[in-house]
Short mmCIF file of C-alpha atoms and ligand atoms in Angstrom, two decimals:
data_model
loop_
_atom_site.label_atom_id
_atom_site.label_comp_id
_atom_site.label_asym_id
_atom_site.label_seq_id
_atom_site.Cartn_x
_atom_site.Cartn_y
_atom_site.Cartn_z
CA UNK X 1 -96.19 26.29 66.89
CA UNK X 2 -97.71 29.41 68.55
CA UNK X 3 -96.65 31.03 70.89
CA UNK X 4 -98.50 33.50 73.12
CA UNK X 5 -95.93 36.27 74.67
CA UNK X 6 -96.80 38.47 77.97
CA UNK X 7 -94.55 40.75 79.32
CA UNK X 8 -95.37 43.73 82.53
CA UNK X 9 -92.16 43.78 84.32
CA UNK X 10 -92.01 47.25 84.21
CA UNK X 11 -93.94 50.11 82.77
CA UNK X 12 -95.05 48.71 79.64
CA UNK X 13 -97.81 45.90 79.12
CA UNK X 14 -96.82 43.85 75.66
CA UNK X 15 -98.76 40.86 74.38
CA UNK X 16 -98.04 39.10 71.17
CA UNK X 17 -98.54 36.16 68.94
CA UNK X 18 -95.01 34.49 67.42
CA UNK X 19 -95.73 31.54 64.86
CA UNK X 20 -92.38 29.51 64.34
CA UNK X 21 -93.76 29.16 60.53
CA UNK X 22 -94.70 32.54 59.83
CA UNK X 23 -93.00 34.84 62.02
CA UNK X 24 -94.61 37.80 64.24
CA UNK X 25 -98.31 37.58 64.34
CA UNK X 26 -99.46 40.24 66.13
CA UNK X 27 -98.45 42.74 68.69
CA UNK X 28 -99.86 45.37 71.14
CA UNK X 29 -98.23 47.41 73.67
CA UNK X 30 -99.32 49.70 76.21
CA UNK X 31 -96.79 52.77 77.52
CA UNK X 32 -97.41 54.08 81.41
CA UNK X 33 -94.84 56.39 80.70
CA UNK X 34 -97.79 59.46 80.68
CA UNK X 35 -98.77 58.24 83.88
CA UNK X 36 -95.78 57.82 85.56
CA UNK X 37 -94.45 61.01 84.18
CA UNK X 38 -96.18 63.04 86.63
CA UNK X 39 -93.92 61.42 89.85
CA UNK X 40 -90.59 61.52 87.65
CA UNK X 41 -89.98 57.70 87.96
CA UNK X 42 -92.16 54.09 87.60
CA UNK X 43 -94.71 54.22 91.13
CA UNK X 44 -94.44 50.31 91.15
CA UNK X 45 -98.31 50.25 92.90
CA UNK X 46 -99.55 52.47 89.84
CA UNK X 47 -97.98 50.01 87.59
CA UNK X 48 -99.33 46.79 88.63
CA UNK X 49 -102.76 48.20 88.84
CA UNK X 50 -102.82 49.66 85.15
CA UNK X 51 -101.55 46.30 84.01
CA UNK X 52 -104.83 44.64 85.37
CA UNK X 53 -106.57 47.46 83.39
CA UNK X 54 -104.52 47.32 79.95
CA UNK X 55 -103.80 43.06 80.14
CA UNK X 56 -107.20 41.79 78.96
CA UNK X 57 -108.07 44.55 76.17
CA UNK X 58 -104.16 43.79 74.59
CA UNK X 59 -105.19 39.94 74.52
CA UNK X 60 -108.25 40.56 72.69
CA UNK X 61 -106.54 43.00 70.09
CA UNK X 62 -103.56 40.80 69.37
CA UNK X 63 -106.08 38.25 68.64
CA UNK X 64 -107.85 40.16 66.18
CA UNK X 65 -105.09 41.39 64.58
CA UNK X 66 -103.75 37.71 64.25
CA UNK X 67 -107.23 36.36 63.37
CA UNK X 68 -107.08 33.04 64.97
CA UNK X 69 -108.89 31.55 67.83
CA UNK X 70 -107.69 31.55 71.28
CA UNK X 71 -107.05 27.65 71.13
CA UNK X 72 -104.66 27.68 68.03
CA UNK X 73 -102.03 28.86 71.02
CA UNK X 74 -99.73 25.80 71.66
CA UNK X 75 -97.84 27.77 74.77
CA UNK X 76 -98.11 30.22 76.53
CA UNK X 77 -94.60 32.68 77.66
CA UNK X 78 -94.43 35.26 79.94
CA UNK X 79 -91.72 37.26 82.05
CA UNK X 80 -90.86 36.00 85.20
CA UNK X 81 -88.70 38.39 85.97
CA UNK X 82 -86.34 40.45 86.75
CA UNK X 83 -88.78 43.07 86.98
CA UNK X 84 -91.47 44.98 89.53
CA UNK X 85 -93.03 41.65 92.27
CA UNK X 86 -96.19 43.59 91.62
CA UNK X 87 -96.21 44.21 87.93
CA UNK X 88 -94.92 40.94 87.15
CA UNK X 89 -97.56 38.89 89.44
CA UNK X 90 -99.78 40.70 86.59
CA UNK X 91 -98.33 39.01 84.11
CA UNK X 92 -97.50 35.68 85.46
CA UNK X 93 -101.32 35.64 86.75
CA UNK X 94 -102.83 36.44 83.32
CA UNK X 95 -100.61 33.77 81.04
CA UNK X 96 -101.10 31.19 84.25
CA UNK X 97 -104.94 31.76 84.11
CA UNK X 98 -105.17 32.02 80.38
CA UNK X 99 -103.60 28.67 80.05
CA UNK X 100 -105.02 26.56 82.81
CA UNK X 101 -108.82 27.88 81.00
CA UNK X 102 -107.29 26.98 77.53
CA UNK X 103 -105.23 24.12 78.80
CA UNK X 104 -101.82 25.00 77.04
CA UNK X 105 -98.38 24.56 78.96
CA UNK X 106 -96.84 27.88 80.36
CA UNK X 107 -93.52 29.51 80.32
CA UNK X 108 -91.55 31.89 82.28
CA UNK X 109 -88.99 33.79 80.17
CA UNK X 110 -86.04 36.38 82.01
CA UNK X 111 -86.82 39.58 80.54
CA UNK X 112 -82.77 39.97 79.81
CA UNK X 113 -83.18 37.31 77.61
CA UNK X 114 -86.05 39.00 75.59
CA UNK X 115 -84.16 41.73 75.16
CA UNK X 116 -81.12 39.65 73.81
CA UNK X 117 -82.77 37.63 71.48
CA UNK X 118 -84.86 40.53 69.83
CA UNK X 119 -82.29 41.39 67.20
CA UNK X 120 -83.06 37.97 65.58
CA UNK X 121 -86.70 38.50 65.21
CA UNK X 122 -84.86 40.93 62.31
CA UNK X 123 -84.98 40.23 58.55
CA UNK X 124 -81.38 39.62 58.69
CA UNK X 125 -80.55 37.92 62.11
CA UNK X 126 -76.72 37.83 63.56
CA UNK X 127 -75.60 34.01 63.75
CA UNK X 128 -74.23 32.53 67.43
CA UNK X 129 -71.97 33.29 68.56
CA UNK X 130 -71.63 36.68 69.48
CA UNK X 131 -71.28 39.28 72.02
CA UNK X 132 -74.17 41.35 73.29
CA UNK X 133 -74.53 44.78 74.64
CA UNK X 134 -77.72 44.78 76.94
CA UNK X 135 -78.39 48.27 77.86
CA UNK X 136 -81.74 49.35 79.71
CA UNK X 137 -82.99 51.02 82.45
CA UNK X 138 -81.93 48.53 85.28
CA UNK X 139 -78.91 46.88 83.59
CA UNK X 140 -76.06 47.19 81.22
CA UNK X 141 -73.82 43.86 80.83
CA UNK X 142 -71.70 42.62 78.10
CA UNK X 143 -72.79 39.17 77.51
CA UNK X 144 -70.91 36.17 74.94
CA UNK X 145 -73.91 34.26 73.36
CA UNK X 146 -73.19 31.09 72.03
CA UNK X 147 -76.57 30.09 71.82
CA UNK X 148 -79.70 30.03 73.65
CA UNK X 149 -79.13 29.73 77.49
CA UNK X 150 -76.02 29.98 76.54
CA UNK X 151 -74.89 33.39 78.28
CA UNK X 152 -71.55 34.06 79.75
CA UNK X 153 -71.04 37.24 81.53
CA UNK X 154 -67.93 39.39 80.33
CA UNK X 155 -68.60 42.71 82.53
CA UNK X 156 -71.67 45.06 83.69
CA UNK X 157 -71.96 47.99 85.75
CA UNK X 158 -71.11 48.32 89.19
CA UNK X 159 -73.23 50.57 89.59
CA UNK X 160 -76.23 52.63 87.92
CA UNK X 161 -77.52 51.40 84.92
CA UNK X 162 -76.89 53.44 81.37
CA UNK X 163 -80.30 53.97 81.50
CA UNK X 164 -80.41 55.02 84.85
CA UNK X 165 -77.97 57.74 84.28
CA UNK X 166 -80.08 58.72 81.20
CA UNK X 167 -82.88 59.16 83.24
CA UNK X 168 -81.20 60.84 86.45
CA UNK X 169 -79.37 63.28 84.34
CA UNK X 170 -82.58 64.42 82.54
CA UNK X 171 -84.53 64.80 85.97
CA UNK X 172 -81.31 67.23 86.50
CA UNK X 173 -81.85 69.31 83.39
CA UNK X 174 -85.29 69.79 84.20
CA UNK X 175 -85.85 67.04 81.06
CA UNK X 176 -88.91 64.51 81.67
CA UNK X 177 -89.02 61.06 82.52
CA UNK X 178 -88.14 58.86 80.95
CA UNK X 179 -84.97 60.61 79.91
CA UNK X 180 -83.23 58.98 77.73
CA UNK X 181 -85.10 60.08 74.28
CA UNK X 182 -85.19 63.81 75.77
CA UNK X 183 -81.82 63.86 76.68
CA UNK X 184 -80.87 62.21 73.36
CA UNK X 185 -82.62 65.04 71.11
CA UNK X 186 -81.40 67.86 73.16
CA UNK X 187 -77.91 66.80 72.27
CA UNK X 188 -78.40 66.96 68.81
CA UNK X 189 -78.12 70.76 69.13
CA UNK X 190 -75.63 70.88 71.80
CA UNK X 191 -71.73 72.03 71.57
CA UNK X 192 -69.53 69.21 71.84
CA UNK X 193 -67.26 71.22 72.85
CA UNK X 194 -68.90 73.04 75.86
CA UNK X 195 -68.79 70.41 78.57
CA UNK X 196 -65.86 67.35 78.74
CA UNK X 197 -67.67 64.99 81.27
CA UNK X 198 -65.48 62.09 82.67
CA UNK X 199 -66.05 58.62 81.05
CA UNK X 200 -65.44 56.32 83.86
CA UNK X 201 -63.96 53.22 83.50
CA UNK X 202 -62.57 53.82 80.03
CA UNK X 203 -59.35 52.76 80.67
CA UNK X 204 -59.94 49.99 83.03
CA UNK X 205 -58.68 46.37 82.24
CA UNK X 206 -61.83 44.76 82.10
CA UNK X 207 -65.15 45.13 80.48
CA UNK X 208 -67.00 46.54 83.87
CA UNK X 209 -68.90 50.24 83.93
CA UNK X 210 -69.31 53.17 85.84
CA UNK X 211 -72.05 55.66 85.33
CA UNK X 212 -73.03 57.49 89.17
CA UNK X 213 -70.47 59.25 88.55
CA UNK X 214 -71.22 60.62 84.90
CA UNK X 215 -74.28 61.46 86.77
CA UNK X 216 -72.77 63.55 90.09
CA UNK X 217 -70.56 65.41 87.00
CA UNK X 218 -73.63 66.61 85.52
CA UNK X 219 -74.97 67.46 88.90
CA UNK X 220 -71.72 69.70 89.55
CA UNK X 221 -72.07 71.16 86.56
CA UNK X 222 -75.75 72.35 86.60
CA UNK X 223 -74.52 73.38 90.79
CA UNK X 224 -72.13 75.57 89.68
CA UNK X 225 -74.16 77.48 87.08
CA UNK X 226 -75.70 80.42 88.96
CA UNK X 227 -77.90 81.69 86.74
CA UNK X 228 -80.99 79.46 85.38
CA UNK X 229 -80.02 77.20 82.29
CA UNK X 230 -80.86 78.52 79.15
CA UNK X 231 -82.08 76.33 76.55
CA UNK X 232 -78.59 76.34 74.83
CA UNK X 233 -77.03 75.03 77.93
CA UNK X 234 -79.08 71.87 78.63
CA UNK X 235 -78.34 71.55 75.17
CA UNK X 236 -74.29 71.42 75.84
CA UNK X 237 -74.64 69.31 78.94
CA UNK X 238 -76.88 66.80 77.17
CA UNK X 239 -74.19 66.54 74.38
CA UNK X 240 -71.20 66.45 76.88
CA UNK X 241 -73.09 63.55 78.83
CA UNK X 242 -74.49 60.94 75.64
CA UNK X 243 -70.65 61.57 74.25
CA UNK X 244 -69.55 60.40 77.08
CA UNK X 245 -71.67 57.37 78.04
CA UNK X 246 -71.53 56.74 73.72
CA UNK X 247 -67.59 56.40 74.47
CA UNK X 248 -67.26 53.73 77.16
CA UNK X 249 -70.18 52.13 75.64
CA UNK X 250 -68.68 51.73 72.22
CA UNK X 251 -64.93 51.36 73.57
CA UNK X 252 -65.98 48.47 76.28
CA UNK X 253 -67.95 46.87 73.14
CA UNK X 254 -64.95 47.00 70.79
CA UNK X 255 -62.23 45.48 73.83
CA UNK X 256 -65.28 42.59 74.56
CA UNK X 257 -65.31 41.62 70.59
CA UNK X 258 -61.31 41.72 70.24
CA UNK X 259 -60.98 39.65 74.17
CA UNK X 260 -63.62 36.81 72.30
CA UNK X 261 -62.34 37.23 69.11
CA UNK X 262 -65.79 37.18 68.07
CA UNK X 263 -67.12 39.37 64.95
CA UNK X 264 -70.55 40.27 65.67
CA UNK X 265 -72.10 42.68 68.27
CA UNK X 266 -75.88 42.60 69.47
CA UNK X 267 -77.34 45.91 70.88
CA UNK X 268 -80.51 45.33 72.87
CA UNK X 269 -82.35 47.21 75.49
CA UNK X 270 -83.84 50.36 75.87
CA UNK X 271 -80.70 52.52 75.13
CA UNK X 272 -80.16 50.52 71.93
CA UNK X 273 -83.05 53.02 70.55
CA UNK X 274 -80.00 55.59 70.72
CA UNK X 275 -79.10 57.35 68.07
CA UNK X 276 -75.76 58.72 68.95
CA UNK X 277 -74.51 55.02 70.43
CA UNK X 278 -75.64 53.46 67.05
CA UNK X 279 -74.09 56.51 65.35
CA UNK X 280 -70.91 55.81 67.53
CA UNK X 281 -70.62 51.72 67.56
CA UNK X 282 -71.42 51.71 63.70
CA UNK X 283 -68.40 53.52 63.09
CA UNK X 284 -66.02 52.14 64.98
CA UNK X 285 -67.25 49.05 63.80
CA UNK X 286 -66.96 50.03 60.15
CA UNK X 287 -63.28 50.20 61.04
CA UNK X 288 -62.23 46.98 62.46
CA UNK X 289 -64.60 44.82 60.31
CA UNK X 290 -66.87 44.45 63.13
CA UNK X 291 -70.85 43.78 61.97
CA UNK X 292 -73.45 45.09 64.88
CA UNK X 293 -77.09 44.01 64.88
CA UNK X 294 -79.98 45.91 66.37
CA UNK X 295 -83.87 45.26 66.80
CA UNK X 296 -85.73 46.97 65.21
CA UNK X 297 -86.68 50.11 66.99
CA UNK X 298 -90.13 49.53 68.31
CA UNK X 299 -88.28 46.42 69.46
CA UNK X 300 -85.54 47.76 71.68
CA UNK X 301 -87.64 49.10 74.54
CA UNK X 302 -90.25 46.64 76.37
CA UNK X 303 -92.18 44.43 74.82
CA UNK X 304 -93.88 41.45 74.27
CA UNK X 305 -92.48 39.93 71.07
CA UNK X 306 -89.23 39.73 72.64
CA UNK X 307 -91.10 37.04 74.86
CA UNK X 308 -93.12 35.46 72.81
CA UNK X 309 -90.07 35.27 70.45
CA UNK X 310 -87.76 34.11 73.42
CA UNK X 311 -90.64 31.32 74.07
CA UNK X 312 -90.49 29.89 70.96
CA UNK X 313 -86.74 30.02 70.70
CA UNK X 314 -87.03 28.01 74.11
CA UNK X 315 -89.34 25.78 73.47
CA UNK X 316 -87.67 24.67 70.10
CA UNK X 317 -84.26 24.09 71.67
CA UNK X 318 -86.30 22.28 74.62
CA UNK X 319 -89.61 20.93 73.97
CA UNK X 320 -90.38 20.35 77.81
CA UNK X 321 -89.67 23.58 78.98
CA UNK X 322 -92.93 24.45 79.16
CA UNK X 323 -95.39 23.12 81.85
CA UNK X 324 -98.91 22.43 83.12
CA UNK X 325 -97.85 23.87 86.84
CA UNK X 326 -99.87 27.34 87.25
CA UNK X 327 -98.46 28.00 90.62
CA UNK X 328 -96.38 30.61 89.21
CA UNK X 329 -93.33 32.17 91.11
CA UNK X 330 -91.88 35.50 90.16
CA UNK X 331 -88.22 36.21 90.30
CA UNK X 332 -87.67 40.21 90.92
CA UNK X 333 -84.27 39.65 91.18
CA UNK X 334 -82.34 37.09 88.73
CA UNK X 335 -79.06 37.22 86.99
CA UNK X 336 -79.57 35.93 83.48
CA UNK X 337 -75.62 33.85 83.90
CA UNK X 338 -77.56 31.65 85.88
CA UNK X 339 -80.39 30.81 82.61
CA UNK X 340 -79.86 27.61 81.27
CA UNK X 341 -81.41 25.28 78.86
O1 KG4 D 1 -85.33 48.14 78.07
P1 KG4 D 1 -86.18 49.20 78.65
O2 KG4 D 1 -87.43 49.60 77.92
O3 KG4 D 1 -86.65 48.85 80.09
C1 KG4 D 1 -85.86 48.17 81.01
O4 KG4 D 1 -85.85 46.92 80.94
O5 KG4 D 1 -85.20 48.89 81.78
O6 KG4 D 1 -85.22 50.48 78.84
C2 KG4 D 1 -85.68 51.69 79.34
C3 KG4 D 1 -84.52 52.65 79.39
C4 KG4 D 1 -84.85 53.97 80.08
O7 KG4 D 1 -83.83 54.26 81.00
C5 KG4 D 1 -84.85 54.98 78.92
O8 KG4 D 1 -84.47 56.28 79.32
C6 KG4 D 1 -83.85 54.37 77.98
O9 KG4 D 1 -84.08 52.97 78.05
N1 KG4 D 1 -84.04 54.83 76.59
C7 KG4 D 1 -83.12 55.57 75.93
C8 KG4 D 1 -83.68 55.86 74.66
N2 KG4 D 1 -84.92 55.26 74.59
C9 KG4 D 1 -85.11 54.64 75.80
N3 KG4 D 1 -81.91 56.01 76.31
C10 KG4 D 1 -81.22 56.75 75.42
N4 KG4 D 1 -81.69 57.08 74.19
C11 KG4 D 1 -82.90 56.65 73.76
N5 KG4 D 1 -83.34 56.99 72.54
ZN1 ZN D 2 -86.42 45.93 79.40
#
């Protein structure tokens, strides 16, 4: 079976080819983060109109790069949200309008999901069940998984997103968007030393997060420096703020595996690309006999393998799941607890 993957919920348009015999077929991917970098943040207009632009030459180079015709597709996947309305209508409206002129059922696939199931597209997938760290721009959550659809929420932020915080406390530094990578290499050379930022929630009784604060703490500290910062002192702060976030990330991760009793952690979402939390969760997972999984990098931001993967792993546990009904809906807002099979 073949599976046809579109994803454009944010800032990235992916397309990809997933064959439940041979694995990955093909994937392209286009990054607006040049464009957006200009206004410091995704313009959600900007972003739906590039997708119209980027959508149809990404189709015609996965199929190259595949080599088979457009009718050797048996399905068609693409996100349905959460996401952009705009950027996602792109999406939904290409796969819809691909498949009604190809005649192939469509499916819509939450983009949480994608994420999730991306460390099995590895060599060496993790086995269900297990607990998974989602950590991306809009949402961090600790998730069981005991299979597909089957999702059980153990704790998530209550307020900004890890990613978020990434991103707002580069835009502080001066760093640009998106911040996470910047902020990330910065600390590298930074003083661990310099700066002790508060990591919220680290001692709370359940598996929730913090991180506007992490972010006002940074704030305060560039405030209170009145001179400009030096190079060496975005440096510092950048290593006082990804130890910090690395810390409740890695100690909410450990408390979610020894609540399940489970053995095996999944790291998905943009963050996951981090070297420091990998660095961090690696370790203290060396020490408990903990294994962690991650996708592989090009795999942890967005993407559309992670939906035409998803898609497959869908349609295999439920053959009906996808349909002939092109009047697509979009859901912007949609808590993956409520996915089923
Ligand atoms: O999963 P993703 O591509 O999009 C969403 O679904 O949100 O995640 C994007 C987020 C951004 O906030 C970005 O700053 C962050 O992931 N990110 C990183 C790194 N690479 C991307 N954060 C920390 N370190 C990185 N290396
Ligand atoms: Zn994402």
């Amino acid at each position: 079976m073949i599976i046809l993957g579109v994803e454009s919920s944010c800032d990235e348009t992916g397309i990809a080819l997933y064959d439940t015999q041979r694995g990955l077929l093909a994937h392209a991917l286009h990054s607006q983060v040049a464009m957006h970098e200009a206004y410091g943040g995704v313009v959600p207009e900007l972003a739906s109109r590039d997708h119209i632009r980027r959508a149809i030459p990404l189709l015609e180079q996965v199929f190259a790069e595949a080599a088979i015709e457009r009718g050797a597709v048996d399905a068609i996947a693409y996100t349905q949200g959460p996401g952009l309305a705009g950027a996602l209508l792109v999406g939904a409206s290409v796969a819809c309008g691909l498949a009604l002129a190809l005649d192939r059922p469509v499916l819509g696939i939450h983009h949480l999901e994608g994420h999730l199931l991306s460390p099995l597209l590895a060599a060496d997938p993790p086995a269900f069940p297990f607990v998974a760290l989602l950590v991306s721009g809009g949402h961090t959550q600790l998730m069981r998984v005991d299979g597909v659809g089957q999702y059980t929420l153990l704790g998530e932020t209550v307020d900004d997103a890890a990613g978020e915080a990434f991103d707002k406390s580069a835009k502080l530094l001066g760093l640009g968007y998106p911040g996470g990578p910047a902020i990330s290499r910065l600390a590298e050379f930074g003083d661990p030393m310099a700066y002790q930022l508060p990591r919220p929630m680290l001692h709370s009784k359940n598996l929730d997060f913090s991180f506007s604060g992490l972010k006002t703490a940074v704030l305060t500290v560039v405030k209170k420096k009145t001179t400009n910062l030096c190079e060496q002192d975005k440096a510092d702060i950048a290593r006082g703020f990804v130890d910090a976030v690395v810390d409740v990330l890695v100690a909410k991760c450990m408390t979610a595996l020894k609540q399940t009793g489970l053995k095996r952690l999944v790291v998905a979402g943009g963050v996951g690309a981090n070297l420091q939390l990998r660095a961090g969760l690696d370790a203290a997972a060396r020490k408990r006999r903990f294994r962690v999984f991650y996708p592989a990098l090009e795999f942890c931001t967005d993407n559309g393998a992670m939906i035409a993967f998803a898609g497959a792993l869908r349609l295999q546990a439920q053959p009906d799941a996808a349909t002939r009904n092109y009047a697509f809906t979009v859901r912007p807002r949609w808590p993956l607890d409520e996915l089923r099979i």
